[in-house]
């Protein structure tokens, strides 16, 4: 056999080895079929795939993924940016964002895509900008994170709340329905002086407050807003203790996450108040920690795993140039002891 020509950039061929064209000739298929059989990203029959791989193994072929991706202008990587700043009171190992990441990783692995995970600080790295699409977990206060990463001009899917002027796709929970369900719970218990605890600068929290306040207003009840920029149990404890110190009248607390709610419950109990007899408390997220809390926490459930799968599916569709629409998942109130 004559010395083979240099390969076409999709396979690494050692001196004297077969080229992709030679391998295709041996297998009796086209070069594109060889590439698909070796890359696992194309549709070929099991018989052809096995035949091509056996020949590739016999002659020492390995697919040069980097060269192939460069030629196709694809990285088969989706960048996932976590907007939140981890802290001792709210670590990255919490259900948010861990359950979302689990759903994302599961779906992308099934599609033979890699996940490039980073935080807001590392999101402008070249590897992120080379990704086929971006998934952003968290919009930031006043959409700061969204505005920043829109500048990457990459296909992007965001976990959060959708707006009419969005130039990206949004997947999230029905926050207004979640807030309304809490309001209905308070009304059914005869509560007339509820407090909303959270930061309405965040789009998701603003929607929760909007659904909550509008439903209360229909029943002739107004709610007070206590601003909390930090979403930890300590912050919830301090906020409620401040209300008690000022002798503010309230008989219900709606906290925008379970950590804030658990801190609120602790402050009430330490002040000698009964939960829920004197003050009822509802959180958001329905975390395992909230369910195991004493007393078990009433909370609004979000299906983060399903949300992660949906984020990944929409990111993959965008990377293929398909039309994709924003989508909100249903939320529901889980009633426990608070």
mmCIF file of C-alpha atoms in Angstrom, residues 3-233:
data_model
loop_
_atom_site.group_PDB
_atom_site.id
_atom_site.type_symbol
_atom_site.label_atom_id
_atom_site.label_comp_id
_atom_site.label_asym_id
_atom_site.label_seq_id
_atom_site.Cartn_x
_atom_site.Cartn_y
_atom_site.Cartn_z
ATOM 1 C CA UNK A 3 1.903 5.979 1.955
ATOM 2 C CA UNK A 4 -1.437 7.592 2.825
ATOM 3 C CA UNK A 5 -2.098 11.284 2.416
ATOM 4 C CA UNK A 6 -2.474 13.599 5.439
ATOM 5 C CA UNK A 7 -5.806 13.263 7.164
ATOM 6 C CA UNK A 8 -8.653 15.723 6.589
ATOM 7 C CA UNK A 9 -8.531 17.272 10.068
ATOM 8 C CA UNK A 10 -11.100 15.064 11.760
ATOM 9 C CA UNK A 11 -8.871 12.135 12.659
ATOM 10 C CA UNK A 12 -5.368 11.924 14.042
ATOM 11 C CA UNK A 13 -3.354 9.636 11.750
ATOM 12 C CA UNK A 14 0.106 8.543 12.729
ATOM 13 C CA UNK A 15 2.769 8.192 10.023
ATOM 14 C CA UNK A 16 1.797 5.282 7.811
ATOM 15 C CA UNK A 17 -1.748 4.943 9.238
ATOM 16 C CA UNK A 18 -4.929 5.017 7.220
ATOM 17 C CA UNK A 19 -6.746 8.290 6.557
ATOM 18 C CA UNK A 20 -10.451 8.749 7.068
ATOM 19 C CA UNK A 21 -10.926 8.254 3.338
ATOM 20 C CA UNK A 22 -9.044 4.946 3.549
ATOM 21 C CA UNK A 23 -11.130 3.869 6.540
ATOM 22 C CA UNK A 24 -14.330 4.782 4.716
ATOM 23 C CA UNK A 25 -13.195 2.714 1.710
ATOM 24 C CA UNK A 26 -12.427 -0.279 3.921
ATOM 25 C CA UNK A 27 -15.811 -0.010 5.627
ATOM 26 C CA UNK A 28 -17.638 0.599 2.374
ATOM 27 C CA UNK A 29 -19.214 3.827 3.621
ATOM 28 C CA UNK A 30 -18.778 7.578 3.154
ATOM 29 C CA UNK A 31 -16.397 9.748 5.176
ATOM 30 C CA UNK A 32 -19.313 11.476 6.893
ATOM 31 C CA UNK A 33 -20.641 8.100 8.010
ATOM 32 C CA UNK A 34 -17.235 7.301 9.504
ATOM 33 C CA UNK A 35 -17.254 10.609 11.341
ATOM 34 C CA UNK A 36 -20.751 10.036 12.686
ATOM 35 C CA UNK A 37 -20.007 6.474 13.765
ATOM 36 C CA UNK A 38 -16.940 7.567 15.718
ATOM 37 C CA UNK A 39 -18.357 10.771 17.217
ATOM 38 C CA UNK A 40 -21.665 9.300 18.455
ATOM 39 C CA UNK A 41 -23.419 12.491 17.399
ATOM 40 C CA UNK A 42 -24.826 11.201 14.113
ATOM 41 C CA UNK A 43 -27.474 8.637 13.260
ATOM 42 C CA UNK A 44 -26.013 5.433 11.814
ATOM 43 C CA UNK A 45 -27.103 1.829 12.084
ATOM 44 C CA UNK A 46 -25.688 -0.253 14.914
ATOM 45 C CA UNK A 47 -24.114 -2.640 12.394
ATOM 46 C CA UNK A 48 -22.307 0.176 10.549
ATOM 47 C CA UNK A 49 -21.232 1.830 13.787
ATOM 48 C CA UNK A 50 -19.753 -1.398 15.133
ATOM 49 C CA UNK A 51 -17.984 -2.140 11.838
ATOM 50 C CA UNK A 52 -16.411 1.335 11.625
ATOM 51 C CA UNK A 53 -15.333 1.284 15.243
ATOM 52 C CA UNK A 54 -13.774 -2.143 14.895
ATOM 53 C CA UNK A 55 -11.719 -0.956 11.920
ATOM 54 C CA UNK A 56 -10.790 2.258 13.762
ATOM 55 C CA UNK A 57 -9.619 0.264 16.776
ATOM 56 C CA UNK A 58 -7.625 -2.092 14.551
ATOM 57 C CA UNK A 59 -5.770 0.812 12.930
ATOM 58 C CA UNK A 60 -5.448 2.993 16.044
ATOM 59 C CA UNK A 61 -7.839 5.767 15.064
ATOM 60 C CA UNK A 62 -9.060 8.361 17.583
ATOM 61 C CA UNK A 63 -11.503 11.100 16.699
ATOM 62 C CA UNK A 64 -9.943 14.543 16.966
ATOM 63 C CA UNK A 65 -12.924 16.255 18.512
ATOM 64 C CA UNK A 66 -11.282 19.694 18.697
ATOM 65 C CA UNK A 67 -10.480 19.742 14.981
ATOM 66 C CA UNK A 68 -13.924 18.457 14.074
ATOM 67 C CA UNK A 69 -15.648 21.041 16.228
ATOM 68 C CA UNK A 70 -13.510 23.812 14.763
ATOM 69 C CA UNK A 71 -14.546 22.767 11.265
ATOM 70 C CA UNK A 72 -18.215 22.579 12.274
ATOM 71 C CA UNK A 73 -17.971 25.667 14.501
ATOM 72 C CA UNK A 74 -19.462 23.696 17.383
ATOM 73 C CA UNK A 75 -17.996 22.846 20.772
ATOM 74 C CA UNK A 76 -20.724 20.424 21.932
ATOM 75 C CA UNK A 77 -20.473 22.287 25.241
ATOM 76 C CA UNK A 78 -23.144 24.256 27.074
ATOM 77 C CA UNK A 79 -21.879 26.843 29.568
ATOM 78 C CA UNK A 80 -23.840 27.037 32.841
ATOM 79 C CA UNK A 81 -23.359 30.255 34.810
ATOM 80 C CA UNK A 82 -24.515 30.340 38.444
ATOM 81 C CA UNK A 83 -25.306 33.962 39.277
ATOM 82 C CA UNK A 84 -25.649 33.568 43.063
ATOM 83 C CA UNK A 85 -22.760 34.372 45.397
ATOM 84 C CA UNK A 86 -22.294 31.372 47.727
ATOM 85 C CA UNK A 87 -22.009 32.013 51.462
ATOM 86 C CA UNK A 88 -21.808 30.028 54.686
ATOM 87 C CA UNK A 89 -25.522 30.582 55.206
ATOM 88 C CA UNK A 90 -26.422 29.784 51.591
ATOM 89 C CA UNK A 91 -23.884 27.391 50.045
ATOM 90 C CA UNK A 92 -23.747 26.142 46.451
ATOM 91 C CA UNK A 93 -24.699 22.680 47.778
ATOM 92 C CA UNK A 94 -28.222 23.881 48.656
ATOM 93 C CA UNK A 95 -31.089 22.459 46.578
ATOM 94 C CA UNK A 96 -30.901 25.689 44.588
ATOM 95 C CA UNK A 97 -28.856 25.541 42.414
ATOM 96 C CA UNK A 98 -27.857 21.889 42.893
ATOM 97 C CA UNK A 99 -31.151 20.332 41.735
ATOM 98 C CA UNK A 100 -31.276 22.555 38.664
ATOM 99 C CA UNK A 101 -27.701 21.545 37.838
ATOM 100 C CA UNK A 102 -28.629 17.872 38.224
ATOM 101 C CA UNK A 103 -31.424 18.173 35.677
ATOM 102 C CA UNK A 104 -29.186 20.120 33.295
ATOM 103 C CA UNK A 105 -26.307 17.638 33.531
ATOM 104 C CA UNK A 106 -28.627 14.652 33.053
ATOM 105 C CA UNK A 107 -30.163 16.053 29.871
ATOM 106 C CA UNK A 108 -26.881 17.256 28.353
ATOM 107 C CA UNK A 109 -25.128 13.958 29.082
ATOM 108 C CA UNK A 110 -27.926 12.134 27.279
ATOM 109 C CA UNK A 111 -27.292 14.364 24.253
ATOM 110 C CA UNK A 112 -23.497 13.769 24.445
ATOM 111 C CA UNK A 113 -22.842 17.391 25.390
ATOM 112 C CA UNK A 114 -20.413 18.625 28.024
ATOM 113 C CA UNK A 115 -21.266 21.051 30.827
ATOM 114 C CA UNK A 116 -18.949 23.990 31.480
ATOM 115 C CA UNK A 117 -19.877 25.198 34.964
ATOM 116 C CA UNK A 118 -18.775 28.615 36.184
ATOM 117 C CA UNK A 119 -19.841 31.515 38.372
ATOM 118 C CA UNK A 120 -20.524 35.103 37.440
ATOM 119 C CA UNK A 121 -16.860 35.984 38.032
ATOM 120 C CA UNK A 122 -15.583 33.498 35.436
ATOM 121 C CA UNK A 123 -18.322 33.890 32.882
ATOM 122 C CA UNK A 124 -16.371 36.047 30.435
ATOM 123 C CA UNK A 125 -13.613 33.461 29.979
ATOM 124 C CA UNK A 126 -12.846 32.382 26.381
ATOM 125 C CA UNK A 127 -14.125 28.849 27.051
ATOM 126 C CA UNK A 128 -17.561 30.234 27.933
ATOM 127 C CA UNK A 129 -17.650 32.408 24.841
ATOM 128 C CA UNK A 130 -16.780 29.341 22.731
ATOM 129 C CA UNK A 131 -19.776 27.382 24.060
ATOM 130 C CA UNK A 132 -22.708 26.539 21.786
ATOM 131 C CA UNK A 133 -25.178 28.118 24.224
ATOM 132 C CA UNK A 134 -25.397 29.531 27.752
ATOM 133 C CA UNK A 135 -27.688 28.650 30.654
ATOM 134 C CA UNK A 136 -27.867 31.373 33.308
ATOM 135 C CA UNK A 137 -29.140 30.381 36.754
ATOM 136 C CA UNK A 138 -30.355 33.612 38.314
ATOM 137 C CA UNK A 139 -31.154 37.001 36.809
ATOM 138 C CA UNK A 140 -29.591 39.169 39.485
ATOM 139 C CA UNK A 141 -31.031 42.255 41.144
ATOM 140 C CA UNK A 142 -32.639 44.500 38.526
ATOM 141 C CA UNK A 143 -31.615 41.960 35.847
ATOM 142 C CA UNK A 144 -27.924 42.906 36.194
ATOM 143 C CA UNK A 145 -26.644 39.416 35.376
ATOM 144 C CA UNK A 146 -28.978 39.104 32.389
ATOM 145 C CA UNK A 147 -27.849 42.421 30.915
ATOM 146 C CA UNK A 148 -24.207 41.424 31.366
ATOM 147 C CA UNK A 149 -24.463 38.060 29.630
ATOM 148 C CA UNK A 150 -26.753 39.266 26.869
ATOM 149 C CA UNK A 151 -23.590 41.003 25.639
ATOM 150 C CA UNK A 152 -21.993 37.638 24.936
ATOM 151 C CA UNK A 153 -24.386 37.385 21.977
ATOM 152 C CA UNK A 154 -24.693 33.641 22.548
ATOM 153 C CA UNK A 155 -27.966 31.686 22.531
ATOM 154 C CA UNK A 156 -29.059 31.938 26.167
ATOM 155 C CA UNK A 157 -31.689 30.367 28.412
ATOM 156 C CA UNK A 158 -32.283 31.929 31.831
ATOM 157 C CA UNK A 159 -33.852 30.498 34.970
ATOM 158 C CA UNK A 160 -36.125 33.161 36.408
ATOM 159 C CA UNK A 161 -39.047 35.382 35.481
ATOM 160 C CA UNK A 162 -39.971 36.279 31.904
ATOM 161 C CA UNK A 163 -40.467 39.850 30.665
ATOM 162 C CA UNK A 164 -42.054 41.160 27.487
ATOM 163 C CA UNK A 165 -38.806 42.786 26.292
ATOM 164 C CA UNK A 166 -36.564 39.718 26.811
ATOM 165 C CA UNK A 167 -34.129 38.923 24.006
ATOM 166 C CA UNK A 168 -33.440 35.501 25.504
ATOM 167 C CA UNK A 169 -35.476 32.465 26.549
ATOM 168 C CA UNK A 170 -36.678 32.112 30.146
ATOM 169 C CA UNK A 171 -37.650 28.986 32.072
ATOM 170 C CA UNK A 172 -39.040 29.352 35.570
ATOM 171 C CA UNK A 173 -41.844 28.662 38.026
ATOM 172 C CA UNK A 174 -45.209 30.401 38.122
ATOM 173 C CA UNK A 175 -44.200 32.833 40.855
ATOM 174 C CA UNK A 176 -47.426 34.845 40.744
ATOM 175 C CA UNK A 177 -49.464 31.699 41.307
ATOM 176 C CA UNK A 178 -47.118 30.751 44.126
ATOM 177 C CA UNK A 179 -47.631 34.120 45.813
ATOM 178 C CA UNK A 180 -51.397 33.957 45.305
ATOM 179 C CA UNK A 181 -51.552 30.500 46.895
ATOM 180 C CA UNK A 182 -49.826 31.846 50.019
ATOM 181 C CA UNK A 183 -52.262 34.778 50.175
ATOM 182 C CA UNK A 184 -55.210 32.392 49.921
ATOM 183 C CA UNK A 185 -53.753 30.309 52.752
ATOM 184 C CA UNK A 186 -53.495 33.356 55.008
ATOM 185 C CA UNK A 187 -57.037 34.472 54.143
ATOM 186 C CA UNK A 188 -58.411 31.000 54.913
ATOM 187 C CA UNK A 189 -56.769 31.190 58.338
ATOM 188 C CA UNK A 190 -58.289 34.612 59.030
ATOM 189 C CA UNK A 191 -55.015 36.540 58.911
ATOM 190 C CA UNK A 192 -55.423 40.290 58.325
ATOM 191 C CA UNK A 193 -51.898 41.655 58.887
ATOM 192 C CA UNK A 194 -49.458 39.729 56.697
ATOM 193 C CA UNK A 195 -45.816 40.615 56.016
ATOM 194 C CA UNK A 196 -43.864 39.876 52.833
ATOM 195 C CA UNK A 197 -40.196 39.190 53.587
ATOM 196 C CA UNK A 198 -37.750 39.413 50.657
ATOM 197 C CA UNK A 199 -36.062 41.521 47.995
ATOM 198 C CA UNK A 200 -38.402 42.718 45.249
ATOM 199 C CA UNK A 201 -35.450 44.016 43.207
ATOM 200 C CA UNK A 202 -35.163 40.411 41.960
ATOM 201 C CA UNK A 203 -37.615 39.626 39.175
ATOM 202 C CA UNK A 204 -38.767 36.297 40.635
ATOM 203 C CA UNK A 205 -39.334 37.795 44.091
ATOM 204 C CA UNK A 206 -41.196 40.744 42.567
ATOM 205 C CA UNK A 207 -43.557 38.330 40.827
ATOM 206 C CA UNK A 208 -44.147 36.437 44.084
ATOM 207 C CA UNK A 209 -44.996 39.690 45.832
ATOM 208 C CA UNK A 210 -47.223 40.800 42.960
ATOM 209 C CA UNK A 211 -49.281 37.604 43.056
ATOM 210 C CA UNK A 212 -49.426 37.740 46.847
ATOM 211 C CA UNK A 213 -50.420 41.406 47.151
ATOM 212 C CA UNK A 214 -53.020 41.351 44.358
ATOM 213 C CA UNK A 215 -54.775 38.305 45.794
ATOM 214 C CA UNK A 216 -54.847 39.878 49.258
ATOM 215 C CA UNK A 217 -56.183 43.147 47.847
ATOM 216 C CA UNK A 218 -59.123 41.306 46.268
ATOM 217 C CA UNK A 219 -60.017 40.174 49.803
ATOM 218 C CA UNK A 220 -59.568 43.631 51.315
ATOM 219 C CA UNK A 221 -56.221 42.896 52.988
ATOM 220 C CA UNK A 222 -53.002 44.902 52.609
ATOM 221 C CA UNK A 223 -49.519 43.509 53.230
ATOM 222 C CA UNK A 224 -46.384 45.148 54.553
ATOM 223 C CA UNK A 225 -43.034 44.568 52.810
ATOM 224 C CA UNK A 226 -39.876 43.957 54.814
ATOM 225 C CA UNK A 227 -36.819 44.234 52.582
ATOM 226 C CA UNK A 228 -34.186 41.523 52.976
ATOM 227 C CA UNK A 229 -31.245 41.567 50.560
ATOM 228 C CA UNK A 230 -29.673 38.404 52.015
ATOM 229 C CA UNK A 231 -31.581 35.142 51.716
ATOM 230 C CA UNK A 232 -30.307 33.339 54.828
ATOM 231 C CA UNK A 233 -31.850 32.081 58.072
#
